[in-house]
Amino acid sequence: MLPFCPPGIGWFSIKPLRSFAVRSIEDAASESDLSAITESGMKILLADDEPIARTMLEHWLTGWGYEVVAVRDGEAALNALAADQDLRLAIIDWVMPKCDGIEVCRKIRSGSAEPYVYVVLLTAKDDKSDIIQGLDAGADDYLVKPCNPLELKVRLRAGRRVIELQEQLVAAREALRFEAMHDSLTGLLNRGATLEQLSRELVRGSRRSAPVTVVMADLDHFKAINDTFGHATGDIVLREASRRLKIGVRAYDSVGRLGGEEFIAVLPECEAKVGLQVAQRLCRLVSESPVVTPAGKVPVTVSIGIASSDQLSGATAEELMRAADSALYQAKHTGRARAVLATPADWQAQAPVNDPEATTLKPLASSAVL
């Protein structure tokens, strides 16, 4: 497993990767080895105002398998990078019109850290202070003109390895982020992520004077499903019910699992009567056909409670969830497999005394209702 890399990977954290990549290649490669190195199809930016040098470099790069984007000045280099995120390698000449190589490096590093652009700075300046200045501006590597083609080749190869390592770190980070926000069984948002999304939508809705609707759903008789068919089958039912709930809402609506067989959907810019229609559609989607499992076909229904911020001006996330959960409780008591919109009485519902920190209601009596 790759180590976790925090957000904002910058050029300063890439340099250790560059050093490692260069050493590993230089230690293992001979000239005959290098002749076999090709970078099939990888794009590279070449910025040099000298026609002869640019033509020679472009000839080398094309022969090594790169797809070359050649420009004549720093301004054109920055425009090319902004227009094409597939340009991850760049060879930049120091002295160019409009914007020199040092300024190009600075502007690259002042922008987004992802996707990372690996920069090799080319110049006739060979003083150590110049090298320091170039690296300090954000260049990853530095070659003095006229450069040796084999040296350039191996350093670009090292640059590609750095980019690949950084992509793996970013992928690992995003995987960890996904796991932190999603329920492992169903792939839906988890409780914490859903509540955060609800809070964000309420703030956005308040700013735009747009209602936000909360839909709380609970699979009917789920305990009986587990007891009859086993927990493995129960997990299959949960996954399929989650899929049906997800396809029943808009792409920008949020669906999460609160825990057990209880789910929540956050519907931005949705008034109460439309939320009720959505909930009724979800009831039909969940129950339209049995869930096929290795243990057999399992019929499933769902009860749903709905509450919308247009029912109570300035409603908080907790108030919406309590009202929706109270309406869900009414759906259970009036026959299940139905959707119920919160009434004024539901908006007066309180968290149970035995759990003052609860964000959803649980019945204190009539425990037979499942």
Short mmCIF file of C-alpha atoms in Angstrom, two decimals:
data_model
loop_
_atom_site.label_atom_id
_atom_site.label_comp_id
_atom_site.label_asym_id
_atom_site.label_seq_id
_atom_site.Cartn_x
_atom_site.Cartn_y
_atom_site.Cartn_z
CA MET A 1 0.00 0.00 0.00
CA LEU A 2 1.35 3.41 -0.94
CA PRO A 3 1.78 5.93 1.88
CA PHE A 4 -0.93 8.55 2.24
CA CYS A 5 -0.04 11.84 0.59
CA PRO A 6 -1.88 14.87 1.93
CA PRO A 7 -3.65 17.29 -0.43
CA GLY A 8 -1.61 19.95 -2.18
CA ILE A 9 1.35 17.96 -3.44
CA GLY A 10 3.74 20.68 -4.60
CA TRP A 11 7.03 20.89 -6.41
CA PHE A 12 8.93 20.91 -3.15
CA SER A 13 7.66 17.41 -2.29
CA ILE A 14 8.47 16.15 -5.79
CA LYS A 15 12.22 16.79 -5.54
CA PRO A 16 13.00 13.73 -3.36
CA LEU A 17 11.15 11.61 -5.93
CA ARG A 18 13.21 13.18 -8.72
CA SER A 19 16.50 12.44 -6.98
CA PHE A 20 15.48 8.85 -6.37
CA ALA A 21 14.34 8.38 -9.98
CA VAL A 22 17.50 9.90 -11.49
CA ARG A 23 19.84 7.83 -9.27
CA SER A 24 18.00 4.58 -9.94
CA ILE A 25 18.13 5.07 -13.72
CA GLU A 26 21.69 6.36 -13.90
CA ASP A 27 22.94 3.50 -11.74
CA ALA A 28 21.24 0.86 -13.87
CA ALA A 29 21.46 2.26 -17.39
CA SER A 30 24.22 2.10 -19.98
CA GLU A 31 24.18 3.78 -23.39
CA SER A 32 22.92 0.58 -24.99
CA ASP A 33 20.15 0.39 -22.42
CA LEU A 34 19.18 4.00 -23.08
CA SER A 35 18.82 3.39 -26.80
CA ALA A 36 15.92 1.08 -26.00
CA ILE A 37 14.06 3.67 -23.89
CA THR A 38 11.02 5.10 -25.66
CA GLU A 39 8.17 7.19 -24.31
CA SER A 40 5.45 6.07 -26.68
CA GLY A 41 2.76 8.70 -27.14
CA MET A 42 3.63 10.78 -24.08
CA LYS A 43 3.20 14.50 -24.67
CA ILE A 44 6.03 16.90 -23.91
CA LEU A 45 6.25 20.69 -24.19
CA LEU A 46 9.35 22.15 -25.83
CA ALA A 47 9.83 25.92 -25.45
CA ASP A 48 12.91 27.41 -27.13
CA ASP A 49 13.22 30.57 -29.23
CA GLU A 50 16.32 29.36 -31.12
CA PRO A 51 15.14 27.62 -34.34
CA ILE A 52 18.20 25.38 -34.72
CA ALA A 53 18.20 24.23 -31.09
CA ARG A 54 14.43 23.74 -31.11
CA THR A 55 14.56 21.69 -34.33
CA MET A 56 17.37 19.51 -32.99
CA LEU A 57 15.60 18.87 -29.68
CA GLU A 58 12.30 18.17 -31.42
CA HIS A 59 14.08 15.64 -33.67
CA TRP A 60 15.52 13.84 -30.64
CA LEU A 61 12.25 13.83 -28.73
CA THR A 62 10.23 12.58 -31.67
CA GLY A 63 12.76 9.81 -32.22
CA TRP A 64 12.35 8.75 -28.59
CA GLY A 65 8.60 8.40 -29.02
CA TYR A 66 7.36 11.65 -27.52
CA GLU A 67 4.50 13.67 -28.95
CA VAL A 68 6.11 17.11 -29.06
CA VAL A 69 4.31 20.44 -28.67
CA ALA A 70 6.88 23.06 -29.69
CA VAL A 71 6.56 26.81 -28.99
CA ARG A 72 8.87 29.81 -29.40
CA ASP A 73 8.35 31.87 -26.25
CA GLY A 74 7.37 31.66 -22.59
CA GLU A 75 3.91 33.12 -23.06
CA ALA A 76 3.07 30.48 -25.65
CA ALA A 77 4.43 27.81 -23.29
CA LEU A 78 2.10 28.89 -20.48
CA ASN A 79 -0.85 29.00 -22.88
CA ALA A 80 -0.05 25.49 -24.12
CA LEU A 81 0.11 24.12 -20.58
CA ALA A 82 -3.17 25.81 -19.67
CA ALA A 83 -4.89 24.38 -22.75
CA ASP A 84 -3.69 20.77 -22.45
CA GLN A 85 -3.48 18.95 -19.12
CA ASP A 86 -1.84 15.99 -20.85
CA LEU A 87 1.37 18.04 -21.02
CA ARG A 88 3.11 16.71 -17.92
CA LEU A 89 6.75 17.07 -19.09
CA ALA A 90 8.24 20.39 -20.19
CA ILE A 91 11.64 21.43 -21.53
CA ILE A 92 11.93 25.19 -21.05
CA ASP A 93 14.74 27.43 -22.31
CA TRP A 94 15.89 30.07 -19.84
CA VAL A 95 16.25 32.99 -22.25
CA MET A 96 13.09 33.55 -24.30
CA PRO A 97 11.04 36.55 -25.43
CA LYS A 98 7.85 37.75 -23.68
CA CYS A 99 8.37 35.52 -20.63
CA ASP A 100 11.68 33.86 -19.74
CA GLY A 101 12.11 30.34 -18.42
CA ILE A 102 12.47 31.45 -14.80
CA GLU A 103 9.16 33.30 -14.93
CA VAL A 104 7.50 30.34 -16.66
CA CYS A 105 8.64 28.06 -13.81
CA ARG A 106 7.35 30.49 -11.19
CA LYS A 107 3.95 30.76 -12.86
CA ILE A 108 3.67 26.99 -13.21
CA ARG A 109 4.38 26.49 -9.50
CA SER A 110 2.05 29.31 -8.44
CA GLY A 111 -0.84 27.52 -10.15
CA SER A 112 -2.51 24.23 -9.30
CA ALA A 113 -0.23 21.52 -7.91
CA GLU A 114 -2.21 18.86 -9.77
CA PRO A 115 -1.65 17.58 -12.34
CA TYR A 116 2.06 18.04 -11.70
CA VAL A 117 4.26 19.34 -14.55
CA TYR A 118 7.88 18.17 -14.46
CA VAL A 119 10.11 20.96 -15.78
CA VAL A 120 13.63 20.64 -17.21
CA LEU A 121 15.28 24.06 -17.57
CA LEU A 122 17.77 24.49 -20.44
CA THR A 123 20.33 27.31 -20.57
CA ALA A 124 23.86 28.23 -21.57
CA LYS A 125 24.42 29.56 -18.05
CA ASP A 126 26.52 27.15 -16.03
CA ASP A 127 27.33 29.12 -12.89
CA LYS A 128 26.19 27.44 -9.66
CA SER A 129 24.25 30.54 -8.65
CA ASP A 130 22.30 30.28 -11.92
CA ILE A 131 21.53 26.63 -11.26
CA ILE A 132 20.31 27.50 -7.77
CA GLN A 133 18.17 30.31 -9.16
CA GLY A 134 16.58 27.99 -11.72
CA LEU A 135 15.79 25.25 -9.22
CA ASP A 136 14.54 27.79 -6.69
CA ALA A 137 12.13 29.14 -9.30
CA GLY A 138 10.50 25.72 -9.53
CA ALA A 139 12.45 23.76 -12.14
CA ASP A 140 12.84 20.07 -11.33
CA ASP A 141 16.02 19.59 -13.31
CA TYR A 142 18.63 21.70 -15.09
CA LEU A 143 20.75 21.04 -18.18
CA VAL A 144 23.43 23.26 -19.67
CA LYS A 145 23.48 23.83 -23.43
CA PRO A 146 24.61 22.18 -25.57
CA CYS A 147 23.10 19.22 -23.74
CA ASN A 148 24.09 15.62 -24.24
CA PRO A 149 21.18 13.70 -25.83
CA LEU A 150 21.76 10.64 -23.64
CA GLU A 151 21.77 12.77 -20.50
CA LEU A 152 18.57 14.51 -21.57
CA LYS A 153 17.01 11.17 -22.37
CA VAL A 154 17.70 9.65 -18.97
CA ARG A 155 16.61 12.79 -17.10
CA LEU A 156 13.32 12.85 -18.98
CA ARG A 157 12.90 9.19 -18.16
CA ALA A 158 13.41 10.08 -14.50
CA GLY A 159 10.85 12.83 -14.88
CA ARG A 160 8.31 10.38 -16.20
CA ARG A 161 8.91 8.10 -13.24
CA VAL A 162 8.38 11.02 -10.88
CA ILE A 163 5.07 11.78 -12.57
CA GLU A 164 3.99 8.14 -12.32
CA LEU A 165 4.92 8.03 -8.62
CA GLN A 166 2.99 11.23 -7.97
CA GLU A 167 -0.06 9.86 -9.80
CA GLN A 168 0.05 6.76 -7.62
CA LEU A 169 0.24 8.89 -4.47
CA VAL A 170 -2.71 10.99 -5.61
CA ALA A 171 -4.70 7.85 -6.45
CA ALA A 172 -3.95 6.43 -2.98
CA ARG A 173 -5.00 9.70 -1.37
CA GLU A 174 -8.26 9.80 -3.33
CA ALA A 175 -8.97 6.16 -2.45
CA LEU A 176 -8.55 6.95 1.25
CA ARG A 177 -10.75 10.02 0.87
CA PHE A 178 -13.45 7.94 -0.81
CA GLU A 179 -13.29 5.33 1.95
CA ALA A 180 -13.60 8.04 4.59
CA MET A 181 -16.77 9.43 3.00
CA HIS A 182 -18.57 6.31 1.78
CA ASP A 183 -20.27 3.29 3.27
CA SER A 184 -18.17 0.22 2.50
CA LEU A 185 -21.14 -2.10 1.92
CA THR A 186 -23.34 0.00 -0.35
CA GLY A 187 -20.96 2.59 -1.80
CA LEU A 188 -23.35 5.37 -0.75
CA LEU A 189 -22.23 8.35 1.29
CA ASN A 190 -21.81 7.48 4.96
CA ARG A 191 -23.65 9.22 7.79
CA GLY A 192 -21.04 11.89 8.42
CA ALA A 193 -20.59 12.81 4.76
CA THR A 194 -24.36 12.96 4.20
CA LEU A 195 -24.92 15.28 7.17
CA GLU A 196 -22.11 17.54 5.94
CA GLN A 197 -23.74 17.62 2.51
CA LEU A 198 -27.09 18.50 4.07
CA SER A 199 -25.53 21.41 5.97
CA ARG A 200 -23.86 22.69 2.78
CA GLU A 201 -27.10 22.47 0.81
CA LEU A 202 -29.00 24.37 3.51
CA VAL A 203 -26.45 27.18 3.40
CA ARG A 204 -26.62 27.26 -0.39
CA GLY A 205 -30.41 27.09 -0.34
CA SER A 206 -30.61 29.97 2.13
CA ARG A 207 -28.40 32.08 -0.11
CA ARG A 208 -30.51 31.31 -3.18
CA SER A 209 -33.90 31.26 -1.40
CA ALA A 210 -34.31 27.65 -2.58
CA PRO A 211 -35.86 24.82 -0.52
CA VAL A 212 -34.02 21.67 0.52
CA THR A 213 -35.90 18.42 1.04
CA VAL A 214 -34.81 15.50 3.22
CA VAL A 215 -36.05 11.99 2.44
CA MET A 216 -35.54 9.31 5.08
CA ALA A 217 -36.14 5.70 4.08
CA ASP A 218 -36.20 2.45 6.02
CA LEU A 219 -36.50 -1.03 4.52
CA ASP A 220 -39.58 -2.84 5.86
CA HIS A 221 -39.19 -6.05 7.88
CA PHE A 222 -35.45 -6.14 7.28
CA LYS A 223 -34.83 -8.04 10.50
CA ALA A 224 -37.10 -10.79 9.19
CA ILE A 225 -35.06 -10.91 5.98
CA ASN A 226 -31.85 -11.40 7.96
CA ASP A 227 -33.46 -14.01 10.23
CA THR A 228 -34.98 -15.95 7.31
CA PHE A 229 -32.26 -15.78 4.66
CA GLY A 230 -29.13 -14.89 6.63
CA HIS A 231 -26.98 -11.77 6.88
CA ALA A 232 -25.15 -12.43 3.59
CA THR A 233 -28.47 -12.25 1.78
CA GLY A 234 -29.38 -9.20 3.85
CA ASP A 235 -26.23 -7.49 2.57
CA ILE A 236 -27.23 -8.25 -1.03
CA VAL A 237 -30.64 -6.73 -0.36
CA LEU A 238 -29.06 -3.61 1.11
CA ARG A 239 -26.77 -3.16 -1.89
CA GLU A 240 -29.59 -3.59 -4.39
CA ALA A 241 -31.94 -1.31 -2.47
CA SER A 242 -29.16 1.30 -2.39
CA ARG A 243 -28.73 1.02 -6.14
CA ARG A 244 -32.46 1.49 -6.73
CA LEU A 245 -32.60 4.49 -4.42
CA LYS A 246 -29.62 6.05 -6.19
CA ILE A 247 -31.08 5.74 -9.68
CA GLY A 248 -34.37 7.22 -8.47
CA VAL A 249 -32.94 10.68 -7.77
CA ARG A 250 -31.14 13.35 -9.78
CA ALA A 251 -27.39 13.16 -10.40
CA TYR A 252 -26.74 16.09 -8.05
CA ASP A 253 -28.91 14.75 -5.22
CA SER A 254 -27.08 13.00 -2.37
CA VAL A 255 -28.02 9.54 -1.11
CA GLY A 256 -26.45 8.11 2.03
CA ARG A 257 -26.75 5.24 4.47
CA LEU A 258 -27.37 6.32 8.04
CA GLY A 259 -26.87 2.82 9.40
CA GLY A 260 -28.50 -0.60 9.30
CA GLU A 261 -31.39 -0.50 6.82
CA GLU A 262 -31.95 3.27 7.14
CA PHE A 263 -31.12 5.66 4.30
CA ILE A 264 -31.30 9.38 3.64
CA ALA A 265 -31.50 11.49 0.49
CA VAL A 266 -30.80 15.22 0.32
CA LEU A 267 -32.65 16.96 -2.51
CA PRO A 268 -31.51 20.55 -3.12
CA GLU A 269 -33.86 23.04 -4.80
CA CYS A 270 -36.79 20.70 -4.21
CA GLU A 271 -40.04 21.77 -2.56
CA ALA A 272 -42.14 19.54 -0.31
CA LYS A 273 -44.75 18.42 -2.86
CA VAL A 274 -42.04 17.47 -5.38
CA GLY A 275 -40.12 15.68 -2.64
CA LEU A 276 -43.22 13.61 -1.92
CA GLN A 277 -43.43 12.66 -5.60
CA VAL A 278 -39.77 11.64 -5.58
CA ALA A 279 -40.32 9.54 -2.45
CA GLN A 280 -43.34 7.79 -4.02
CA ARG A 281 -41.20 6.99 -7.06
CA LEU A 282 -38.53 5.54 -4.77
CA CYS A 283 -41.11 3.33 -3.10
CA ARG A 284 -42.09 1.94 -6.49
CA LEU A 285 -38.49 1.44 -7.60
CA VAL A 286 -37.51 -0.48 -4.48
CA SER A 287 -40.56 -2.76 -4.50
CA GLU A 288 -41.10 -3.22 -8.27
CA SER A 289 -39.32 -6.58 -8.34
CA PRO A 290 -37.85 -8.99 -5.77
CA VAL A 291 -34.13 -8.90 -5.14
CA VAL A 292 -32.50 -11.94 -6.71
CA THR A 293 -30.05 -13.64 -4.31
CA PRO A 294 -28.39 -17.07 -4.09
CA ALA A 295 -30.93 -17.86 -1.36
CA GLY A 296 -33.84 -17.03 -3.67
CA LYS A 297 -35.93 -14.03 -4.62
CA VAL A 298 -36.50 -11.64 -1.72
CA PRO A 299 -39.41 -9.18 -1.91
CA VAL A 300 -38.51 -5.75 -0.52
CA THR A 301 -40.53 -2.67 0.33
CA VAL A 302 -39.54 0.64 1.89
CA SER A 303 -41.22 3.23 4.09
CA ILE A 304 -40.27 6.87 3.60
CA GLY A 305 -40.68 10.14 5.49
CA ILE A 306 -40.23 13.54 3.85
CA ALA A 307 -39.58 17.00 5.25
CA SER A 308 -38.70 20.19 3.37
CA SER A 309 -37.32 23.53 4.44
CA ASP A 310 -40.22 25.27 2.68
CA GLN A 311 -42.47 23.82 5.39
CA LEU A 312 -40.59 25.65 8.15
CA SER A 313 -38.68 28.84 7.42
CA GLY A 314 -35.08 28.65 8.61
CA ALA A 315 -35.30 24.92 9.41
CA THR A 316 -31.99 23.44 10.58
CA ALA A 317 -30.53 20.12 9.49
CA GLU A 318 -31.53 18.55 12.80
CA GLU A 319 -35.10 19.85 12.53
CA LEU A 320 -35.43 18.52 8.99
CA MET A 321 -34.15 15.09 9.98
CA ARG A 322 -36.40 14.89 13.03
CA ALA A 323 -39.48 15.86 11.04
CA ALA A 324 -38.63 13.42 8.24
CA ASP A 325 -37.93 10.64 10.74
CA SER A 326 -41.23 11.31 12.52
CA ALA A 327 -43.02 11.13 9.16
CA LEU A 328 -41.18 7.86 8.47
CA TYR A 329 -42.48 6.53 11.79
CA GLN A 330 -46.02 7.44 10.66
CA ALA A 331 -45.45 5.59 7.39
CA LYS A 332 -44.51 2.50 9.37
CA HIS A 333 -47.61 2.75 11.56
CA THR A 334 -50.02 3.28 8.67
CA GLY A 335 -49.13 0.18 6.69
CA ARG A 336 -45.52 0.56 5.50
CA ALA A 337 -44.47 0.57 1.81
CA ARG A 338 -45.50 4.19 1.48
CA ALA A 339 -44.24 7.77 1.61
CA VAL A 340 -45.54 10.29 4.15
CA LEU A 341 -44.92 14.02 4.13
CA ALA A 342 -44.19 15.61 7.50
CA THR A 343 -47.14 17.34 9.19
CA PRO A 344 -47.00 20.18 11.75
CA ALA A 345 -47.07 17.52 14.46
CA ASP A 346 -43.96 15.89 12.99
CA TRP A 347 -42.13 19.23 13.12
CA GLN A 348 -42.79 19.29 16.86
CA ALA A 349 -41.14 15.89 17.37
CA GLN A 350 -38.34 15.74 19.94
CA ALA A 351 -35.29 13.55 20.26
CA PRO A 352 -35.88 10.63 22.66
CA VAL A 353 -35.09 11.34 26.28
CA ASN A 354 -32.76 8.34 26.51
CA ASP A 355 -30.61 9.71 23.62
CA PRO A 356 -30.46 13.53 23.78
CA GLU A 357 -27.75 13.67 21.11
CA ALA A 358 -29.72 11.65 18.55
CA THR A 359 -30.16 13.26 15.16
CA THR A 360 -32.87 10.84 14.11
CA LEU A 361 -35.88 9.70 16.08
CA LYS A 362 -36.31 6.16 17.26
CA PRO A 363 -39.66 4.92 18.58
CA LEU A 364 -39.79 4.74 22.38
CA ALA A 365 -42.74 2.37 22.29
CA SER A 366 -44.54 -0.01 19.91
CA SER A 367 -41.31 -1.88 19.27
CA ALA A 368 -43.19 -4.35 17.07
CA VAL A 369 -43.07 -1.90 14.22
CA LEU A 370 -40.06 -2.86 12.08
#
